[in-house]
PDB file of C-alpha atoms in Angstrom:
ATOM      1  CA  MET A   1       0.000   0.000   0.000  1.00 61.00           C
ATOM      2  CA  ARG A   2       1.107   3.529  -0.685  1.00 82.00           C
ATOM      3  CA  SER A   3       1.738   5.259   2.616  1.00 84.00           C
ATOM      4  CA  LYS A   4       1.347   8.819   1.279  1.00 86.00           C
ATOM      5  CA  LEU A   5      -2.084   8.010  -0.122  1.00 85.00           C
ATOM      6  CA  ILE A   6      -3.121   6.317   3.137  1.00 88.00           C
ATOM      7  CA  PHE A   7      -1.951   9.297   5.207  1.00 89.00           C
ATOM      8  CA  THR A   8      -3.665  11.743   2.845  1.00 88.00           C
ATOM      9  CA  GLY A   9      -6.825   9.628   2.927  1.00 86.00           C
ATOM     10  CA  CYS A  10      -6.936   9.663   6.721  1.00 89.00           C
ATOM     11  CA  LEU A  11      -6.509  13.444   6.784  1.00 89.00           C
ATOM     12  CA  VAL A  12      -9.175  13.973   4.116  1.00 89.00           C
ATOM     13  CA  LEU A  13     -11.661  11.722   5.921  1.00 89.00           C
ATOM     14  CA  VAL A  14     -11.110  13.509   9.238  1.00 88.00           C
ATOM     15  CA  LEU A  15     -11.439  16.870   7.471  1.00 88.00           C
ATOM     16  CA  GLY A  16     -14.594  15.636   5.733  1.00 86.00           C
ATOM     17  CA  THR A  17     -16.072  14.582   9.058  1.00 86.00           C
ATOM     18  CA  ALA A  18     -15.284  17.979  10.583  1.00 87.00           C
ATOM     19  CA  LEU A  19     -16.854  19.773   7.601  1.00 86.00           C
ATOM     20  CA  GLN A  20     -19.912  17.546   7.812  1.00 83.00           C
ATOM     21  CA  VAL A  21     -20.427  18.379  11.487  1.00 83.00           C
ATOM     22  CA  LEU A  22     -19.733  22.091  10.954  1.00 85.00           C
ATOM     23  CA  SER A  23     -22.110  22.335   7.996  1.00 77.00           C
ATOM     24  CA  LEU A  24     -24.880  20.873  10.126  1.00 73.00           C
ATOM     25  CA  GLY A  25     -24.318  23.596  12.716  1.00 73.00           C
ATOM     26  CA  TRP A  26     -23.908  26.435  10.226  1.00 73.00           C
ATOM     27  CA  LEU A  27     -26.488  25.520   7.599  1.00 75.00           C
ATOM     28  CA  GLY A  28     -28.964  23.406   9.523  1.00 71.00           C
ATOM     29  CA  TRP A  29     -28.305  20.477   7.177  1.00 70.00           C
ATOM     30  CA  SER A  30     -25.130  18.624   6.358  1.00 72.00           C
ATOM     31  CA  ALA A  31     -23.530  17.802   3.063  1.00 75.00           C
ATOM     32  CA  ASP A  32     -22.031  14.346   2.644  1.00 84.00           C
ATOM     33  CA  PHE A  33     -18.348  15.212   2.770  1.00 87.00           C
ATOM     34  CA  VAL A  34     -17.220  11.742   3.888  1.00 89.00           C
ATOM     35  CA  LEU A  35     -19.319   9.967   1.252  1.00 89.00           C
ATOM     36  CA  ILE A  36     -17.902  12.225  -1.449  1.00 91.00           C
ATOM     37  CA  ALA A  37     -14.355  11.775  -0.144  1.00 91.00           C
ATOM     38  CA  LEU A  38     -14.798   8.019  -0.398  1.00 91.00           C
ATOM     39  CA  LEU A  39     -16.105   8.391  -3.950  1.00 90.00           C
ATOM     40  CA  ALA A  40     -13.123  10.615  -4.791  1.00 89.00           C
ATOM     41  CA  PHE A  41     -10.646   7.948  -3.714  1.00 88.00           C
ATOM     42  CA  GLY A  42     -12.190   5.433  -6.125  1.00 85.00           C
ATOM     43  CA  PRO A  43     -10.211   6.445  -9.232  1.00 82.00           C
ATOM     44  CA  ARG A  44      -6.904   6.678  -7.333  1.00 82.00           C
ATOM     45  CA  ALA A  45      -6.901   3.846  -4.817  1.00 85.00           C
ATOM     46  CA  ARG A  46      -6.249   0.175  -5.257  1.00 87.00           C
ATOM     47  CA  PHE A  47      -8.847  -2.247  -3.927  1.00 90.00           C
ATOM     48  CA  LYS A  48      -7.129  -2.915  -0.566  1.00 91.00           C
ATOM     49  CA  GLU A  49      -6.526   0.795  -0.037  1.00 90.00           C
ATOM     50  CA  PHE A  50     -10.136   1.553  -0.897  1.00 90.00           C
ATOM     51  CA  ILE A  51     -11.435  -1.029   1.589  1.00 93.00           C
ATOM     52  CA  LEU A  52      -9.204   0.565   4.239  1.00 92.00           C
ATOM     53  CA  PHE A  53     -10.662   3.988   3.399  1.00 90.00           C
ATOM     54  CA  LEU A  54     -14.192   2.572   3.712  1.00 90.00           C
ATOM     55  CA  LEU A  55     -13.376   1.191   7.157  1.00 89.00           C
ATOM     56  CA  ILE A  56     -11.768   4.460   8.274  1.00 89.00           C
ATOM     57  CA  GLY A  57     -14.722   6.452   6.906  1.00 87.00           C
ATOM     58  CA  ALA A  58     -17.174   4.242   8.789  1.00 86.00           C
ATOM     59  CA  ALA A  59     -15.085   4.557  11.950  1.00 85.00           C
ATOM     60  CA  VAL A  60     -14.901   8.365  11.892  1.00 84.00           C
ATOM     61  CA  LEU A  61     -18.635   8.682  11.264  1.00 82.00           C
ATOM     62  CA  SER A  62     -19.759   6.157  13.858  1.00 79.00           C
ATOM     63  CA  TRP A  63     -17.577   5.539  16.860  1.00 71.00           C
ATOM     64  CA  ARG A  64     -20.170   3.192  18.370  1.00 73.00           C
ATOM     65  CA  PRO A  65     -19.539  -0.564  18.078  1.00 75.00           C
ATOM     66  CA  GLY A  66     -22.778  -1.295  16.206  1.00 76.00           C
ATOM     67  CA  VAL A  67     -23.156  -0.767  12.482  1.00 78.00           C
ATOM     68  CA  SER A  68     -26.150   1.309  11.424  1.00 82.00           C
ATOM     69  CA  TYR A  69     -27.967   1.279   8.097  1.00 84.00           C
ATOM     70  CA  GLU A  70     -26.602   4.748   7.242  1.00 86.00           C
ATOM     71  CA  ILE A  71     -23.008   3.635   7.804  1.00 86.00           C
ATOM     72  CA  LEU A  72     -23.591   0.600   5.600  1.00 87.00           C
ATOM     73  CA  LEU A  73     -24.856   2.957   2.889  1.00 88.00           C
ATOM     74  CA  VAL A  74     -21.864   5.293   3.308  1.00 87.00           C
ATOM     75  CA  ALA A  75     -19.600   2.287   2.723  1.00 89.00           C
ATOM     76  CA  GLY A  76     -21.763   0.435   0.198  1.00 89.00           C
ATOM     77  CA  VAL A  77     -22.511   3.241  -2.267  1.00 90.00           C
ATOM     78  CA  PRO A  78     -18.815   4.132  -2.844  1.00 91.00           C
ATOM     79  CA  LEU A  79     -17.926   0.434  -3.102  1.00 91.00           C
ATOM     80  CA  PHE A  80     -20.569  -0.033  -5.800  1.00 92.00           C
ATOM     81  CA  PHE A  81     -19.320   2.977  -7.772  1.00 88.00           C
ATOM     82  CA  PHE A  82     -15.694   1.866  -7.284  1.00 89.00           C
ATOM     83  CA  ALA A  83     -16.603  -1.319  -9.159  1.00 89.00           C
ATOM     84  CA  VAL A  84     -18.637   0.555 -11.791  1.00 87.00           C
ATOM     85  CA  GLU A  85     -15.781   2.997 -12.482  1.00 83.00           C
ATOM     86  CA  LYS A  86     -13.428   0.076 -13.151  1.00 82.00           C
ATOM     87  CA  ILE A  87     -15.860  -1.456 -15.654  1.00 86.00           C
ATOM     88  CA  PHE A  88     -16.771   1.539 -17.817  1.00 81.00           C
ATOM     89  CA  PRO A  89     -14.045   2.747 -20.197  1.00 73.00           C
ATOM     90  CA  TRP A  90     -14.821   6.471 -20.092  1.00 77.00           C
ATOM     91  CA  HIS A  91     -12.452   9.184 -18.995  1.00 79.00           C
ATOM     92  CA  VAL A  92     -11.748   9.194 -15.277  1.00 82.00           C
ATOM     93  CA  TRP A  93     -13.332  12.598 -14.695  1.00 82.00           C
ATOM     94  CA  ILE A  94     -16.558  11.643 -16.511  1.00 85.00           C
ATOM     95  CA  ASN A  95     -16.865   8.494 -14.399  1.00 85.00           C
ATOM     96  CA  PHE A  96     -16.222  10.522 -11.270  1.00 87.00           C
ATOM     97  CA  ILE A  97     -18.819  13.227 -11.978  1.00 89.00           C
ATOM     98  CA  ILE A  98     -21.426  10.582 -12.821  1.00 89.00           C
ATOM     99  CA  SER A  99     -20.612   8.567  -9.703  1.00 89.00           C
ATOM    100  CA  LEU A 100     -20.668  11.708  -7.554  1.00 90.00           C
ATOM    101  CA  ILE A 101     -24.122  12.801  -8.706  1.00 90.00           C
ATOM    102  CA  LEU A 102     -25.659   9.320  -8.870  1.00 89.00           C
ATOM    103  CA  GLY A 103     -23.954   8.310  -5.616  1.00 88.00           C
ATOM    104  CA  THR A 104     -25.593  11.198  -3.779  1.00 87.00           C
ATOM    105  CA  VAL A 105     -29.015  10.526  -5.295  1.00 87.00           C
ATOM    106  CA  VAL A 106     -28.799   6.748  -4.711  1.00 88.00           C
ATOM    107  CA  PHE A 107     -27.667   7.361  -1.125  1.00 88.00           C
ATOM    108  CA  TYR A 108     -30.739   9.480  -0.413  1.00 85.00           C
ATOM    109  CA  LEU A 109     -33.049   7.117  -2.306  1.00 86.00           C
ATOM    110  CA  LEU A 110     -31.892   4.211  -0.160  1.00 87.00           C
ATOM    111  CA  LEU A 111     -31.830   6.273   3.027  1.00 84.00           C
ATOM    112  CA  GLY A 112     -35.356   7.552   2.623  1.00 77.00           C
ATOM    113  CA  GLN A 113     -37.170   9.279  -0.188  1.00 73.00           C
ATOM    114  CA  GLN A 114     -38.173  12.277   1.938  1.00 71.00           C
ATOM    115  CA  MET A 115     -35.040  14.209   0.935  1.00 68.00           C
ATOM    116  CA  ILE A 116     -35.687  13.701  -2.758  1.00 70.00           C
ATOM    117  CA  PHE A 117     -39.431  14.232  -2.935  1.00 72.00           C
ATOM    118  CA  LEU A 118     -40.183  16.634  -0.097  1.00 73.00           C
ATOM    119  CA  GLU A 119     -36.943  18.518   0.445  1.00 75.00           C
ATOM    120  CA  TRP A 120     -35.612  18.709  -3.101  1.00 77.00           C
ATOM    121  CA  ALA A 121     -34.293  22.265  -2.608  1.00 80.00           C
ATOM    122  CA  VAL A 122     -32.032  21.001   0.185  1.00 80.00           C
ATOM    123  CA  LEU A 123     -30.988  18.091  -2.035  1.00 81.00           C
ATOM    124  CA  LEU A 124     -29.917  20.552  -4.749  1.00 85.00           C
ATOM    125  CA  LYS A 125     -27.855  22.478  -2.187  1.00 85.00           C
ATOM    126  CA  VAL A 126     -26.298  19.227  -0.969  1.00 85.00           C
ATOM    127  CA  LEU A 127     -25.498  18.252  -4.565  1.00 89.00           C
ATOM    128  CA  PHE A 128     -23.895  21.655  -5.158  1.00 89.00           C
ATOM    129  CA  LEU A 129     -21.687  21.370  -2.067  1.00 88.00           C
ATOM    130  CA  ASN A 130     -20.877  17.753  -2.940  1.00 90.00           C
ATOM    131  CA  LEU A 131     -19.805  18.820  -6.431  1.00 91.00           C
ATOM    132  CA  LEU A 132     -17.562  21.552  -5.024  1.00 91.00           C
ATOM    133  CA  TRP A 133     -15.939  19.296  -2.423  1.00 89.00           C
ATOM    134  CA  GLY A 134     -15.682  16.364  -4.822  1.00 90.00           C
ATOM    135  CA  SER A 135     -14.154  18.431  -7.625  1.00 90.00           C
ATOM    136  CA  ALA A 136     -11.558  19.913  -5.293  1.00 91.00           C
ATOM    137  CA  LEU A 137     -10.639  16.448  -4.010  1.00 90.00           C
ATOM    138  CA  PHE A 138     -10.586  14.958  -7.508  1.00 88.00           C
ATOM    139  CA  ILE A 139      -8.189  17.617  -8.769  1.00 86.00           C
ATOM    140  CA  PHE A 140      -5.981  17.389  -5.672  1.00 87.00           C
ATOM    141  CA  LEU A 141      -5.801  13.590  -5.727  1.00 85.00           C
ATOM    142  CA  GLY A 142      -5.294  13.572  -9.489  1.00 81.00           C
ATOM    143  CA  ARG A 143      -2.302  15.878  -9.240  1.00 80.00           C
ATOM    144  CA  LYS A 144      -0.770  13.982  -6.335  1.00 78.00           C
ATOM    145  CA  PHE A 145      -1.566  10.337  -7.072  1.00 76.00           C
ATOM    146  CA  ALA A 146      -2.372   9.896 -10.774  1.00 69.00           C
ATOM    147  CA  PRO A 147      -0.169   7.403 -12.612  1.00 67.00           C
ATOM    148  CA  ARG A 148       2.510   9.033 -14.717  1.00 60.00           C
ATOM    149  CA  GLY A 149       1.265   9.936 -18.157  1.00 55.00           C
ATOM    150  CA  GLU A 150      -2.408   9.854 -17.241  1.00 60.00           C
ATOM    151  CA  ARG A 151      -4.282  12.972 -18.237  1.00 57.00           C
ATOM    152  CA  MET A 152      -7.007  14.093 -15.879  1.00 55.00           C
ATOM    153  CA  PHE A 153      -9.199  15.791 -18.444  1.00 52.00           C
ATOM    154  CA  VAL A 154      -9.662  14.511 -22.006  1.00 45.00           C
TER     155      VAL A 154
END
């Protein structure tokens, strides 16, 4: 495993957790910074590294010994899109944007449809913040951990 990526991943997940808690206090709702961070590691991490990130992400979100349905979704949705990104032969950034948007929508569909059907304005704000956070992480991780010769955009 690549130690720099693991260290960076731990820092990003802790930062994502802090932003998620702060956004709840500041905005009254929280964006899914940890979920998006896990999705952002998909194009750059190997399978073992990605599983480690999923475990760390679940640990920073839920320090209790039991596993809740929400934590399973936070780990399961990125794992699904990790596999999907490896199958489809599009550019990395296209796969990432699609997985970011669909990952957020699928997460809220599986969590409960109230956010999508009743609070769609909040969902649009969450999607906007997720796109900002995800794009920043994608660019940062692409510059630091992309294989040599790989172009990030087209």
